[in-house]
Coordinates of C-alpha atoms in Angstrom, one line a residue:
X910 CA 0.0 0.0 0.0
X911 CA 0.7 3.4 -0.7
X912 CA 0.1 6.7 0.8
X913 CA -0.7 9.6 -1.4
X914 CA -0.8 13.2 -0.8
X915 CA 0.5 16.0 -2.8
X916 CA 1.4 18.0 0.0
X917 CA 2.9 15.1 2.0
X918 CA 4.9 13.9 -1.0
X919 CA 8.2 12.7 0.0
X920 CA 8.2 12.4 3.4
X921 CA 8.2 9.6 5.7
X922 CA 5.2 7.3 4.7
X923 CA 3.9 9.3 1.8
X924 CA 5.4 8.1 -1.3
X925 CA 7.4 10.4 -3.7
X926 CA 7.1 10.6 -7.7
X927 CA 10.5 9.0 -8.2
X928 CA 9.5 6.2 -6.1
X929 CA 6.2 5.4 -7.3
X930 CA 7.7 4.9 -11.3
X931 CA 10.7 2.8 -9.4
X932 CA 8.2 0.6 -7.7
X933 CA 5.6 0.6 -11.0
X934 CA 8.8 -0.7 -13.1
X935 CA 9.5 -3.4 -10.6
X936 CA 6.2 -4.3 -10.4
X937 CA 5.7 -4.6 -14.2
X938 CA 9.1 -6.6 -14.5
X939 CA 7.9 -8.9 -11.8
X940 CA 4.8 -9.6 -14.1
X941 CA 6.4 -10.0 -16.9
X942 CA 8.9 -12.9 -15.1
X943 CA 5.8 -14.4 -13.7
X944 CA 8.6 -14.8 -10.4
X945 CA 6.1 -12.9 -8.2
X946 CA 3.0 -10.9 -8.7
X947 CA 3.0 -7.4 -7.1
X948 CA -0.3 -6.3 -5.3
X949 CA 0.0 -2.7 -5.4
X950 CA -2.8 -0.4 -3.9
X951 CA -3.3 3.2 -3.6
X952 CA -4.3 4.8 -0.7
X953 CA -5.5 8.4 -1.8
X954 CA -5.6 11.1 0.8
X955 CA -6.2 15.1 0.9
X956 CA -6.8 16.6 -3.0
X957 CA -6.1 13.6 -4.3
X958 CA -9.6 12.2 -3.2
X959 CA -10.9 15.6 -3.3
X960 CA -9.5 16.0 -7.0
X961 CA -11.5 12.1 -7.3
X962 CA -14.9 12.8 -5.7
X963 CA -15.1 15.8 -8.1
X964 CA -14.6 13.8 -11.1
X965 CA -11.3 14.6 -11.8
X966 CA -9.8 10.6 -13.1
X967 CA -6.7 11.7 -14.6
X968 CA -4.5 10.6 -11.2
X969 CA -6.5 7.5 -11.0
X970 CA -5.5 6.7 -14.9
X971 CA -2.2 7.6 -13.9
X972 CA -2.6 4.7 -11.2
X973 CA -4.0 2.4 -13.1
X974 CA -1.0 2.7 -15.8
X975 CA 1.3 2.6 -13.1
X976 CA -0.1 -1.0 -12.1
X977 CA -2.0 -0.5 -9.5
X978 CA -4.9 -3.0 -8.6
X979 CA -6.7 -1.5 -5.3
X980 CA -7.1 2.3 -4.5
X981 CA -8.2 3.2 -1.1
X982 CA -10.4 6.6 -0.4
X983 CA -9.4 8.0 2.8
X984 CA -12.4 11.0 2.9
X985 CA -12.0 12.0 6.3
X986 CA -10.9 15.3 7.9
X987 CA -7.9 14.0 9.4
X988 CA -6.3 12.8 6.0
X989 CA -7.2 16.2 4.4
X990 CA -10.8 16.0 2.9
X991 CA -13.3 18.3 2.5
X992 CA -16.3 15.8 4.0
X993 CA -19.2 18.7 3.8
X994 CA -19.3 17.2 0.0
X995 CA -19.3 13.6 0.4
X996 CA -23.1 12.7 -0.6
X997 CA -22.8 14.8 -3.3
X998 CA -20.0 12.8 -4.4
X999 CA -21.9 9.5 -4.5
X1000 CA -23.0 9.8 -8.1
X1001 CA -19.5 10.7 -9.3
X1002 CA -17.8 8.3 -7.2
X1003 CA -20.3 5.3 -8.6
X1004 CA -19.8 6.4 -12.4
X1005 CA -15.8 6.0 -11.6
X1006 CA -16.3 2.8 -9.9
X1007 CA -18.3 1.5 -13.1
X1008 CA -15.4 3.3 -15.3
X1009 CA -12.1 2.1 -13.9
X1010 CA -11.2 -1.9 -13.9
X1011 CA -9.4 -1.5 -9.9
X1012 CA -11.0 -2.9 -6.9
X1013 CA -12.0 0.7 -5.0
X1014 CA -11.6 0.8 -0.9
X1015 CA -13.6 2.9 1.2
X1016 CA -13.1 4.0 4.8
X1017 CA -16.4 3.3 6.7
X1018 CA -17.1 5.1 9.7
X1019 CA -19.3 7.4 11.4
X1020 CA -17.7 10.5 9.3
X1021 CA -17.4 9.1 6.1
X1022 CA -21.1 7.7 6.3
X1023 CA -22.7 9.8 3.6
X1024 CA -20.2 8.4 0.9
X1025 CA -20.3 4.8 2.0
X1026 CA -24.1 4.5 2.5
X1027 CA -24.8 6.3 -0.7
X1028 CA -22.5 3.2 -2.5
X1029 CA -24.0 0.6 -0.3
X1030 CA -27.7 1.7 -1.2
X1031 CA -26.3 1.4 -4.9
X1032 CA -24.8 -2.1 -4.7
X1033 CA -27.9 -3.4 -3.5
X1034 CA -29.3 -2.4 -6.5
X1035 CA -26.4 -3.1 -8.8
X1036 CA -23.8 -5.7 -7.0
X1037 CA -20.2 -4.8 -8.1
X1038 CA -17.6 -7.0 -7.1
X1039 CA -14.8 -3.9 -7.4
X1040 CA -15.8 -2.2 -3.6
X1041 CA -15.0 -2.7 -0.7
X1042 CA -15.5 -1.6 2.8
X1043 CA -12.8 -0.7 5.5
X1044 CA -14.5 -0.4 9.0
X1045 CA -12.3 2.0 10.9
X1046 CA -13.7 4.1 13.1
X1047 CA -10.1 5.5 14.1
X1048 CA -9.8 6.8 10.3
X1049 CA -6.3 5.5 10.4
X1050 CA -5.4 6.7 13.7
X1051 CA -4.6 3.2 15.1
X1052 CA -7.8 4.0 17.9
X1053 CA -9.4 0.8 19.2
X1054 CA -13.1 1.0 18.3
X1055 CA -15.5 -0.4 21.3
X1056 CA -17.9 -1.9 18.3
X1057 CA -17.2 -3.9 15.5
X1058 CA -20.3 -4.2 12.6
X1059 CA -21.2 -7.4 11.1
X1060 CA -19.7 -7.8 7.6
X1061 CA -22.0 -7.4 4.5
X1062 CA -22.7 -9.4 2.0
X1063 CA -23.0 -7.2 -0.6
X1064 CA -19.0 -6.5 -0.3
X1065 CA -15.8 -7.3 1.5
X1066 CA -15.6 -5.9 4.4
X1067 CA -12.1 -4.9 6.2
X1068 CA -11.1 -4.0 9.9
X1069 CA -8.3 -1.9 10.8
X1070 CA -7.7 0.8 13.9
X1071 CA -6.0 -0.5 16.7
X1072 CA -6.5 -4.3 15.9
X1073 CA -3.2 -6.0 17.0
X1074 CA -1.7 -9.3 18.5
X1075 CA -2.6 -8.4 21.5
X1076 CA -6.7 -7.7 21.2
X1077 CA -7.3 -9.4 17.8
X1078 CA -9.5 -12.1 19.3
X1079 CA -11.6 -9.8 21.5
X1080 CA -11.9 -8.1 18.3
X1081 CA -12.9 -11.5 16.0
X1082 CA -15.1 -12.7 19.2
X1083 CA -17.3 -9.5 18.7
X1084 CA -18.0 -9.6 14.7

């Protein structure tokens, strides 16, 4: 997985231009070997998935050149996103998720609830196999959340926020 944000670019965590064609070239060779097959996802923070719920694909294509399979939407405050617009996003964000052959991640929790409902009330009308849902209620802060949801059947569901060797079972007990 990798981190995305322009303004972050370069720094510890948050990969840089240089980096990304290095790691799309090895990828691609790796393919081409058949040795080992590269999973790359995207995880798009800030502008990026402001620049996505707008419309604006031209990043994701760039992705999508570059090899990568899985792109993440981190629409929370925290990461940089303007969240007053995420239910008017929904239409946009389904049309992309019908347009672009990746398997698209999004955060679900309490603040990103208008985006995530919107596409869950639209699977269950048209089932997509290329979403999925990421139940963190931390929005990548590494918090513990005190309740875990059942997972859907309408997509895979994912659980992240302070799950670690030492609470996973409490955590797998509760779902």
């Amino acid at each position: 997985g990798v981190l995305f944000r322009p303004d972050k670019a370069g720094t510890p965590r948050y990969a840089s231009s240089a980096f990304v064609e290095r790691l799309s070239a090895t990828a691609k060779a790796m393919q081409r070997d058949k040795s080992i097959t590269m999973k790359l996802a995207a995880h798009l923070c800030s502008s990026r998935v402001n620049e996505l719920l707008d419309g604006s694909t031209e990043f994701l294509q760039y992705l999508v050149d570059c090899g990568f399979q899985r792109v993440q939407i981190n629409a929370t405050a925290v990461n940089g996103v303007d969240t007053s617009k995420l239910a008017g996003a929904v239409p946009i964000l389904w049309q992309i998720i019908q347009d672009f052959p990746v398997e698209f991640i999004l955060q679900k929790n309490e603040e990103t609830r208008p985006l995530w409902e919107g596409i869950e009330n639209l699977l269950k009308l048209h089932p997509r196999e290329n979403v999925a849902m990421l139940v963190d209620e931390s929005k990548g802060t590494g918090v513990l959340s005190s309740s875990w949801p059942v997972p859907s059947k309408l997509y895979k569901t994912g659980y992240a926020g302070g799950i670690g060797p030492d609470n996973i079972r409490v955590v797998l007990d509760t779902i």
